[in-house]
Amino acid sequence: MATLSKLNRRDFLKMTGLGSAGLALQTTVSQSAYGAFALSTQKAAARQAVALNIFVHIAANNRVTIMAHRSEMGQGIRTSLPQIVADELDADWDKIDILQAQADEKYGDQNTDGSNSVRNFFQPMRVMGASAKLMLRQAAAATWQVPLESCIAKDHRVTHSPSGKSLSYGELAQAAAKLPLPDAKLLSFKNPQEFKYIGKPMAMADFADIVRGTTSFGIDTKIPDMVYASIERSPILGGKVKSFDASKALLIPGVIQAVKLDGGIEPAGFNPLAGVAIIATNTWAAMEGRKALSVTWANNPAHAKFDSRAAISKLISAPVTEAKTVATRGDIAQAFASAAQTYEATYSLPHLEHATMEPPAATAKVTATSCEVWACVQDPMTARKLIADMLGFKLEQVTVNITLLGGGFGRKSKPDFVAEAVVLAKAIGKPVKVTWTREDTTRHGYYHAFSVQHYNAALDAKHQIIGLDSSVASPSIISLFKPDTGYMQDWELGQGFTSHVYKIPHFRARNIPVIAHTRIGWVRSVYNSNHAFALNSFMDEIARSNKIDPLQYHLDSLPADEPNDGKPTTEKSDFAYSPLRLKNAIKAVQKTSGWPATVKASEGWGFATHRSFESYVAVASKVSLANNELRVLEVHISIDCGQILNPDRVHAQMEGSVIFGLSAALMGEISFKEGAAEQSSFHDYPMLRISQSPKIVVTLISSDKKHSGAGEPGMPPVGASITNAIVAAGGPRIRDLPIKNHLKIG
Amino acid sequence: MNKVKINGVEHPIDADPNMPLLWVLRDLLNMTGTKFGCGKGLCGACTIHLNGLPVRSCLMPLAAAFGAEITTIEGLSANGDHPLQQAWIAHKVPQCGYCQSGQLMSAAALLKNNPTPSDAEIKDAMSGNICRCGTYPRIEAAIKSVAGVQIHQPATKSKGAI
Ligand code: FES
Ligand code: FES
């Protein structure tokens, strides 16, 4: 399937007349209220393309265009959501074009994170397809003067069943577009057995372009008169430019000028960082100019002494003070008083950076009355609002074109790089493309929070946990937006720290405050990966120290029935949590891995499980350990994410999550010294390579439950499955990630 | 003015001979299929062929291309139908797709010079290409499906046609 060329996209948008005055388009799709959508009946003269609703446009030549309003970063959403529309529309998949929507409130929430797209847009997309189909049938009925019931839509045509007369969707589109919005009560939806595309492993719409190198990512944008920028930013958060000397930089051929960026005030939010931009006629000249630039920084003393390893060590050894109790159940003191045995351990994980393969990149063009940007953004609405606020514009004056994203993982939800392009374009009066280097990306990230977690368990005579006393210290994402108190937010704690389903009668969870000294962001699975690592390590330690099979220990620690289905597990968790679905996920990897498999002396299996984004995941991994060198041999992963829209993309997300989780656990560490990140590129912040990639076995558990997340939930259990396997292979218990600080990575 | 032959076409280029080919391709010739990932030879996103051998264009100065034959992803095949490109689609390899030009160019060079590589040779030849999305299992499967299949020379456009 061809995607429209860039020029055609713009023309097409003009032609459809979407968003022009007079169309009462409302803001939210999530209520799936039919009335939230009004129709554009404007004709597109040149190609006779008409919009039956804001997601479905049909041209006279029978091509159907479906708008993709969420950002594509490899998860396949530009394909998956249109699959739903096309199915309910009874369209022919080969006659469909997918068009990336610009940032616009009329599409509803476009913030592509939190593994939310399918969770929130399944039903609205069905409404879009079904309503367009009904309008086509109504148009046919009117044309032939026959009852609606006799007009059957199938395979891109409407047929009058008694006479056999038929018209293609393209032939009916003009008439259909003139019809009023059908009454929501008249819509009928397919039975799941009738689905033609939903639940099928459709190939991603962009495959053909990707393998030819003809896609457009944010970094690929080129517009007339554009210049190129590379920015030297303050290495320490909150630093300002004291002085700079660009005289040598200006001697480099291609360098045009240097521009100082003042940077925003704290909290950092998505404001541009302070720095000096070199503007040039090409990217390389801009980067070379930076090398010749000298900048003196006025550091922010609040952050200039930050040493992340020292901070983590101190939290590991420090007694719990200032802790705030964030969840409690039963009587924790009583549990320890009656314990047959206790077990205690502390775990830590470092800061991480997203390391998207495509570094952040954005192009901006600013005039006195308008701003247009092209950027790889996960959250185009936030980018649009940020730009409008910066320029004092109304939202309508700002156009955000969403390119493909060369990886997102949460980094591209933060539009600081777009803001930089806007500031520069305004300052120099020319369109500017800002391209981050790998070093910029590594050193100026929105980092995954480090975490120190302490667990103390009271066990009964059968080694079951009767009391669990836990604490966590981890900088909060809220520090990006508000003065930092050091305490975490409820939803952060709820990602597996205050919320789990094990039958532990006495429970206390506390939060120790820790101030952020860098920009803390959300990285794939967010706090889940930290909390899953500690709890799964801890349960493994208890099981092994009591000679219990660790996987069996998880099964035995889960409630026998479903007491929590639909009810909160603890005070701070507000979602349904099914022990049965978790058990099924565990049993799935038990089966594929042959657990408890016998292995050679230097090999071992490890297990971990976690529920996040409403999906249930279990992982069993096999490692070998020879001469202190670790190799990951096999990773078995299972997921129950409810009904599956595109099994191939969920499968791919599981493979990707395993590899992402391995990079983090084995080698991932961003450390800070004197306030600045110590790592810079792939040599000191390495990513898993194909030679290190294990055999991955994925099990998708079919389920009739509501759709739940797929992009993130695969990652959290991966780390502990490896450290647990290392112990099984005769290696050390690693409580502090990454593993490379303890073992050689093969 | 110096000329560089890319995908069979001679391009006159007026630029600093030290400018890496990556930026010549991307910024001067607007051939953006070749990607920037690190600029240090660490990730393979910028892989192209220089006289049939895979090189990291981020480290390869323009001067190295004078008199040489350059092939980029845009010229790997005339119609996007190189057996590896077909295998990539059949095996649904890409996720975000950003690394895939480089992955394909590395794989194509491997098979051209060693049509029936062993598993270890595949891993070895491909280990310079990072995929952050984690498409390695499928890359390996796609390469294996093509290994041993006759691969034609990259198609080139007629001389002078830009
Ligand atoms: S950009 Fe050339 S190897 Fe990374
Ligand atoms: S497909 Fe995204 S980096 Fe490889």
CSV table of C-alpha atoms in Angstrom, one decimal, chain B residues 5-152:
chain,number,residue,atom,x,y,z
B,5,LYS,CA,28.9,8.0,-8.5
B,6,ILE,CA,25.9,7.0,-6.4
B,7,ASN,CA,23.6,4.2,-7.4
B,8,GLY,CA,25.0,4.4,-10.9
B,9,VAL,CA,24.5,8.1,-11.3
B,10,GLU,CA,27.3,10.7,-11.3
B,11,HIS,CA,26.7,13.6,-9.0
B,12,PRO,CA,28.8,16.7,-9.1
B,13,ILE,CA,29.5,17.8,-5.5
B,14,ASP,CA,30.9,21.0,-4.2
B,15,ALA,CA,31.7,20.4,-0.6
B,16,ASP,CA,34.6,20.0,1.9
B,17,PRO,CA,36.3,16.7,1.0
B,18,ASN,CA,36.3,15.9,4.7
B,19,MET,CA,32.5,16.1,4.9
B,20,PRO,CA,31.3,12.6,5.8
B,21,LEU,CA,29.4,10.9,3.0
B,22,LEU,CA,26.4,10.5,5.4
B,23,TRP,CA,25.8,14.3,5.3
B,24,VAL,CA,26.6,14.6,1.7
B,25,LEU,CA,23.9,12.1,1.0
B,26,ARG,CA,21.4,13.4,3.5
B,27,ASP,CA,21.8,17.2,3.4
B,28,LEU,CA,23.3,17.9,0.0
B,29,LEU,CA,21.7,15.3,-2.2
B,30,ASN,CA,18.5,14.9,-0.2
B,31,MET,CA,18.9,11.1,-0.1
B,32,THR,CA,17.7,10.5,3.4
B,33,GLY,CA,17.3,6.8,3.4
B,34,THR,CA,20.8,6.5,4.9
B,35,LYS,CA,20.4,7.3,8.6
B,36,PHE,CA,22.3,9.1,11.4
B,37,GLY,CA,22.5,7.2,14.6
B,38,CYS,CA,25.8,8.1,16.3
B,39,GLY,CA,28.3,9.6,13.9
B,40,LYS,CA,31.0,7.4,15.5
B,41,GLY,CA,30.8,4.1,13.7
B,42,LEU,CA,29.0,2.5,16.6
B,43,CYS,CA,25.5,1.8,15.4
B,44,GLY,CA,25.5,1.0,11.7
B,45,ALA,CA,22.4,3.1,10.8
B,46,CYS,CA,24.5,4.9,8.2
B,47,THR,CA,25.7,1.8,6.4
B,48,ILE,CA,26.2,2.1,2.6
B,49,HIS,CA,28.3,0.1,0.1
B,50,LEU,CA,31.6,1.5,-1.2
B,51,ASN,CA,32.7,-0.7,-4.1
B,52,GLY,CA,30.4,-3.4,-2.8
B,53,LEU,CA,31.8,-3.4,0.7
B,54,PRO,CA,29.7,-2.2,3.7
B,55,VAL,CA,31.1,1.0,5.2
B,56,ARG,CA,29.8,3.4,7.9
B,57,SER,CA,29.1,6.6,5.9
B,58,CYS,CA,29.3,8.7,9.1
B,59,LEU,CA,33.0,8.1,9.2
B,60,MET,CA,33.8,8.0,5.5
B,61,PRO,CA,34.9,11.3,4.1
B,62,LEU,CA,33.6,12.5,0.8
B,63,ALA,CA,37.1,12.3,-0.7
B,64,ALA,CA,37.0,8.5,-0.2
B,65,ALA,CA,34.2,8.3,-2.7
B,66,PHE,CA,35.9,10.0,-5.6
B,67,GLY,CA,36.3,7.4,-8.3
B,68,ALA,CA,34.4,4.8,-6.3
B,69,GLU,CA,31.0,3.2,-6.7
B,70,ILE,CA,28.6,4.1,-3.9
B,71,THR,CA,25.3,2.2,-3.3
B,72,THR,CA,22.7,3.4,-0.8
B,73,ILE,CA,19.4,1.9,0.3
B,74,GLU,CA,17.7,3.9,-2.5
B,75,GLY,CA,19.8,2.0,-5.0
B,76,LEU,CA,19.8,-1.5,-3.5
B,77,SER,CA,17.3,-2.6,-6.1
B,78,ALA,CA,15.5,-0.9,-8.9
B,79,ASN,CA,12.0,-1.5,-7.6
B,80,GLY,CA,12.5,-2.3,-4.0
B,81,ASP,CA,12.5,-6.0,-4.8
B,82,HIS,CA,16.0,-7.1,-3.7
B,83,PRO,CA,15.5,-10.6,-2.2
B,84,LEU,CA,16.4,-9.2,1.2
B,85,GLN,CA,13.8,-6.4,0.9
B,86,GLN,CA,11.2,-8.9,0.0
B,87,ALA,CA,12.3,-11.2,2.9
B,88,TRP,CA,12.1,-8.2,5.2
B,89,ILE,CA,8.5,-7.7,4.3
B,90,ALA,CA,7.7,-11.4,4.4
B,91,HIS,CA,9.2,-11.7,7.8
B,92,LYS,CA,7.6,-8.5,9.0
B,93,VAL,CA,11.0,-7.4,10.3
B,94,PRO,CA,10.7,-3.6,10.8
B,95,GLN,CA,9.3,-1.9,13.9
B,96,CYS,CA,10.1,1.8,13.8
B,97,GLY,CA,12.2,1.1,10.7
B,98,TYR,CA,14.9,3.7,11.5
B,99,CYS,CA,17.8,1.2,11.6
B,100,GLN,CA,16.5,-0.9,8.8
B,101,SER,CA,18.3,0.8,5.9
B,102,GLY,CA,21.6,0.1,7.6
B,103,GLN,CA,20.5,-3.5,8.5
B,104,LEU,CA,19.6,-4.2,4.9
B,105,MET,CA,22.8,-2.7,3.5
B,106,SER,CA,24.9,-4.8,5.9
B,107,ALA,CA,22.9,-7.9,5.1
B,108,ALA,CA,23.1,-7.3,1.4
B,109,ALA,CA,26.9,-6.9,1.6
B,110,LEU,CA,27.2,-10.1,3.6
B,111,LEU,CA,25.2,-12.2,1.1
B,112,LYS,CA,27.0,-10.7,-1.8
B,113,ASN,CA,30.3,-11.7,-0.5
B,114,ASN,CA,29.2,-14.9,1.3
B,115,PRO,CA,25.9,-16.2,-0.2
B,116,THR,CA,25.6,-19.1,2.3
B,117,PRO,CA,26.7,-17.7,5.7
B,118,SER,CA,26.6,-19.7,8.8
B,119,ASP,CA,24.5,-18.5,11.8
B,120,ALA,CA,27.7,-17.3,13.4
B,121,GLU,CA,28.7,-15.4,10.3
B,122,ILE,CA,25.3,-13.8,10.1
B,123,LYS,CA,25.6,-12.7,13.8
B,124,ASP,CA,29.1,-11.5,13.2
B,125,ALA,CA,28.4,-9.5,10.1
B,126,MET,CA,25.3,-7.9,11.6
B,127,SER,CA,26.6,-7.1,15.1
B,128,GLY,CA,27.7,-3.6,14.1
B,129,ASN,CA,24.0,-2.7,13.5
B,130,ILE,CA,22.0,-1.7,16.5
B,131,CYS,CA,18.2,-2.1,16.5
B,132,ARG,CA,16.8,-0.5,19.6
B,133,CYS,CA,13.3,-1.8,18.8
B,134,GLY,CA,14.7,-5.4,19.0
B,135,THR,CA,14.0,-6.8,15.6
B,136,TYR,CA,17.1,-9.1,15.7
B,137,PRO,CA,15.2,-12.4,15.7
B,138,ARG,CA,13.4,-11.5,12.5
B,139,ILE,CA,16.5,-10.0,10.9
B,140,GLU,CA,18.2,-13.3,11.4
B,141,ALA,CA,15.2,-15.3,10.1
B,142,ALA,CA,14.9,-13.0,7.0
B,143,ILE,CA,18.6,-13.3,6.2
B,144,LYS,CA,18.5,-17.1,6.5
B,145,SER,CA,15.5,-17.3,4.3
B,146,VAL,CA,17.5,-15.6,1.5
B,147,ALA,CA,20.9,-17.2,2.1
B,148,GLY,CA,21.7,-19.4,-0.8
B,149,VAL,CA,19.2,-17.6,-3.1
B,150,GLN,CA,20.7,-16.1,-6.2
B,151,ILE,CA,21.1,-12.4,-5.8
B,152,HIS,CA,21.4,-10.1,-8.8
